[in-house]
CSV table of C-alpha atoms in Angstrom, one decimal:
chain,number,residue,atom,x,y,z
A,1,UNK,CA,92.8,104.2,126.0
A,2,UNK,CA,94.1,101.0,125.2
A,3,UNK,CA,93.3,99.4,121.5
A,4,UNK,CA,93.7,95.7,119.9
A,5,UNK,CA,93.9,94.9,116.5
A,6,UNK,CA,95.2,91.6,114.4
A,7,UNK,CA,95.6,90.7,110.9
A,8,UNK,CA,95.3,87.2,109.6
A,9,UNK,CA,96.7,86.6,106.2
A,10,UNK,CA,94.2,83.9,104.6
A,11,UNK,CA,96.3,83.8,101.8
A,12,UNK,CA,98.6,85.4,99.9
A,13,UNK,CA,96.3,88.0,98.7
A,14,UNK,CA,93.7,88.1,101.2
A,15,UNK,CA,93.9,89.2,104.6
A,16,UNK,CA,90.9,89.6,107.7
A,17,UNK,CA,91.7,92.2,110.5
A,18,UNK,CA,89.9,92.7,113.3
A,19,UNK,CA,90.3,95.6,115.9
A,20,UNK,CA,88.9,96.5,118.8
A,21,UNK,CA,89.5,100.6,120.0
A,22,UNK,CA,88.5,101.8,123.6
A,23,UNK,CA,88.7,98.4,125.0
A,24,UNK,CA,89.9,100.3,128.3
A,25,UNK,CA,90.2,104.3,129.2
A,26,UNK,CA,91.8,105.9,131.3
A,27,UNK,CA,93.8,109.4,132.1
A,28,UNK,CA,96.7,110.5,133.9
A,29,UNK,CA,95.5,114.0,133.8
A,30,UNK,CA,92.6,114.6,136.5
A,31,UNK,CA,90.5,117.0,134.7
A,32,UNK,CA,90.1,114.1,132.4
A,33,UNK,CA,88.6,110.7,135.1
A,34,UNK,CA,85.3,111.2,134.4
A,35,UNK,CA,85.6,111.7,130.9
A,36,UNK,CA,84.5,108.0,128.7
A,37,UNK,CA,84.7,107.0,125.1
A,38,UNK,CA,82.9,104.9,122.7
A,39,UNK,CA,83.8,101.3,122.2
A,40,UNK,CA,84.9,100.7,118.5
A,41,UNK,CA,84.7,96.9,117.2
A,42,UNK,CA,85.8,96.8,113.2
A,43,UNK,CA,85.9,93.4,111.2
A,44,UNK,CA,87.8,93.8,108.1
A,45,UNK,CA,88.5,92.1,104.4
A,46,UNK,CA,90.8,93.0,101.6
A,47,UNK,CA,91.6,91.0,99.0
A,48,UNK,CA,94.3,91.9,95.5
A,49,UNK,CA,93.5,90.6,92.4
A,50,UNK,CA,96.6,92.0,90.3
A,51,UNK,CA,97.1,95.4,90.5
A,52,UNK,CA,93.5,96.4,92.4
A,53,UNK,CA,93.0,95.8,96.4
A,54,UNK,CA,89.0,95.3,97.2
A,55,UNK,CA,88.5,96.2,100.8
A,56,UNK,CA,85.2,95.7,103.0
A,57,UNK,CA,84.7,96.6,107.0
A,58,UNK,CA,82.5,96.8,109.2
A,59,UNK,CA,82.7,99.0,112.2
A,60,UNK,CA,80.2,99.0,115.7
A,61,UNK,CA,80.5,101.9,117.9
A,62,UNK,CA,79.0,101.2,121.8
A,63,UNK,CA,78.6,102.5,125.0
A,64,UNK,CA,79.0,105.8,126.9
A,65,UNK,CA,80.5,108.3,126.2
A,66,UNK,CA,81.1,111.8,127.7
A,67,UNK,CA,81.3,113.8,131.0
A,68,UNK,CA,79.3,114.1,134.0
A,69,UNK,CA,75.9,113.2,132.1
A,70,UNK,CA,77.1,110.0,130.0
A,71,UNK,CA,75.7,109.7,126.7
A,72,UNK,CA,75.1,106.3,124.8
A,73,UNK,CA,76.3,105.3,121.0
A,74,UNK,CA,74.7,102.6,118.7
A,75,UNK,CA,76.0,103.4,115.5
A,76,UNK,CA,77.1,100.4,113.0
A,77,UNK,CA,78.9,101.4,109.7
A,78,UNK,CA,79.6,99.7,106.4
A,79,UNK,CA,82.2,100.3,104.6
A,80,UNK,CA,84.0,99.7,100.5
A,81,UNK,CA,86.5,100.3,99.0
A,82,UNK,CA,88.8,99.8,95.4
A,83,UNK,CA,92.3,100.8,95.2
A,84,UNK,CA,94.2,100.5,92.0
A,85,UNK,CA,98.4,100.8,91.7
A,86,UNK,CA,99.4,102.2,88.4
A,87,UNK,CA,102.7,101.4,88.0
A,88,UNK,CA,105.1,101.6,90.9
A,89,UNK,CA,104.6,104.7,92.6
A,90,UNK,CA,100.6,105.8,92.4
A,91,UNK,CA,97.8,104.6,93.9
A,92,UNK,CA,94.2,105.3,93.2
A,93,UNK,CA,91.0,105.0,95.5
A,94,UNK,CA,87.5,105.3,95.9
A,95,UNK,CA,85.6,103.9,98.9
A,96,UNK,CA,81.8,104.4,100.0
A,97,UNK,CA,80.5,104.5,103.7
A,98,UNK,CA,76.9,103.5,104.7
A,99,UNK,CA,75.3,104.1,108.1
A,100,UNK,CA,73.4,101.0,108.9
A,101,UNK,CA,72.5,102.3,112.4
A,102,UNK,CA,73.2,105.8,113.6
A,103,UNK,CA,71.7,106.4,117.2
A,104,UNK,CA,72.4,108.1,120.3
A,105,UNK,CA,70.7,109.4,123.4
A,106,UNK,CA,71.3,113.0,123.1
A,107,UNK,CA,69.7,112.5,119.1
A,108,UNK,CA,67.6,109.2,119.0
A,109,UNK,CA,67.9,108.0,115.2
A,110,UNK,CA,70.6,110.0,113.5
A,111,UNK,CA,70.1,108.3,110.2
A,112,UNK,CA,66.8,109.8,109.7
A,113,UNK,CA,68.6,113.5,109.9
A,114,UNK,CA,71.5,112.9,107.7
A,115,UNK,CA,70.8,114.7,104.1
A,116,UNK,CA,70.5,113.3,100.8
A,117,UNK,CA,72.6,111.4,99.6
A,118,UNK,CA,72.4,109.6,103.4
A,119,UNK,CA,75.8,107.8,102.2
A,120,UNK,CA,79.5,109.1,102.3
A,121,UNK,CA,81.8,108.7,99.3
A,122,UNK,CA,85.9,109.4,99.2
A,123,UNK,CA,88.3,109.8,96.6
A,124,UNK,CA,91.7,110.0,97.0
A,125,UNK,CA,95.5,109.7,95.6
A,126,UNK,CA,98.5,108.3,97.2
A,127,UNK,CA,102.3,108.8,95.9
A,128,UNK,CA,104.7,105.4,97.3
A,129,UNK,CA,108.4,107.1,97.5
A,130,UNK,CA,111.1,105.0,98.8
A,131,UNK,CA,111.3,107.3,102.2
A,132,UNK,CA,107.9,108.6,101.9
A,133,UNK,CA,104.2,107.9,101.3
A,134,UNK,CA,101.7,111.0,100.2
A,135,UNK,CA,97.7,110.4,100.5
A,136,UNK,CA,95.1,112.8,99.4
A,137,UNK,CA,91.3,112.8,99.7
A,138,UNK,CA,88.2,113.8,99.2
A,139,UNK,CA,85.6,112.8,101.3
A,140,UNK,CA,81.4,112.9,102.2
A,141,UNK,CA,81.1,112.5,105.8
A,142,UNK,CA,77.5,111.1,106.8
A,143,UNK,CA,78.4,112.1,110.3
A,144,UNK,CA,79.3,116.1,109.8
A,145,UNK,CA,76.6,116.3,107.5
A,146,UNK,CA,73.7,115.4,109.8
A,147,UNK,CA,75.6,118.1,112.6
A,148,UNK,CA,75.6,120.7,109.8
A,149,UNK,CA,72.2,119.6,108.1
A,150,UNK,CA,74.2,119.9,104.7
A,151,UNK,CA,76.1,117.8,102.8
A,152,UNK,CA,79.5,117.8,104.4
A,153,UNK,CA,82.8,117.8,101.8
A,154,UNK,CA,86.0,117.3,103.8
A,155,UNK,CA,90.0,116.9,103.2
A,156,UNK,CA,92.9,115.5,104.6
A,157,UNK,CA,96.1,115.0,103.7
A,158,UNK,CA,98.5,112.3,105.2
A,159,UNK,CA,102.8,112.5,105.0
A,160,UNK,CA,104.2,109.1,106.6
A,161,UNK,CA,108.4,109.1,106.3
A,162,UNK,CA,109.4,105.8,106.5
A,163,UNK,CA,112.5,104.6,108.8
């Protein structure tokens, strides 16, 4: 697939990005040409004040997607977030995701299916070396839990060595 994104700094602590994911697919492999993905469009906002980024997106996913018999997306997310540096090297965060519209052909209205609390939460950690970056979370995924009919907890864990 091919993907676009930008980042205009506003000023010196605020920044908008936008990004647009899917814009065109395609496949070198055979089994894979009739195979589509969503379109992703996200408009972003983050903004420092000291020590403490605020961060606000919001993300559309479109179209078909699938095999032979092509499914459709409409699903529009919200997202927040606060991350605050404590001294040079840590980095705390919390962030919240809300489903404005979650539907599909295969499933109709998604939101109406995803358990209490219908939102996703994440916490997470991140250690700032000078050759590497370490991020932890914690996460409620809105998504998994309507597939499992439970409240879904997931994890990941992210290493980046820097060049």
């Amino acid at each position: 697939t091919i993907d676009l994104g930008a980042i205009y700094r506003v000023s010196s602590t605020t920044r908008l990005g936008v990004m647009f994911k899917n814009m065109v697919g395609f496949s070198f492999k055979d089994q894979y040409n009739g195979f589509t993905v969503p379109k992703y469009a996200t408009l972003a906002l983050a903004h420092r004040i000291g020590p403490t980024m605020l961060t606000l997106d919001s993300e559309y996913i479109f179209g078909q997607f699938g095999g032979y018999e092509k499914q459709s997306a409409d699903i529009w997310f919200l997202r927040g977030g606060i991350e605050h540096r404590f001294k040079r090297h840590i980095l705390l965060r919390t962030g919240l995701i809300y489903p404005v519209i979650a539907k599909s052909s295969a499933n109709d209205d998604l939101k109406k299916e995803i358990p209490d609390p219908g939102i996703g939460a994440s916490l997470g950690v991140g250690l700032v070396l000078k050759r590497f970056d370490i991020d932890l979370s914690l996460y409620g995924d809105p998504a998994r839990s309507y597939i499992e009919q439970s409240t879904y907890l997931g994890a990941t864990a992210t290493l980046i060595y820097k060049f």
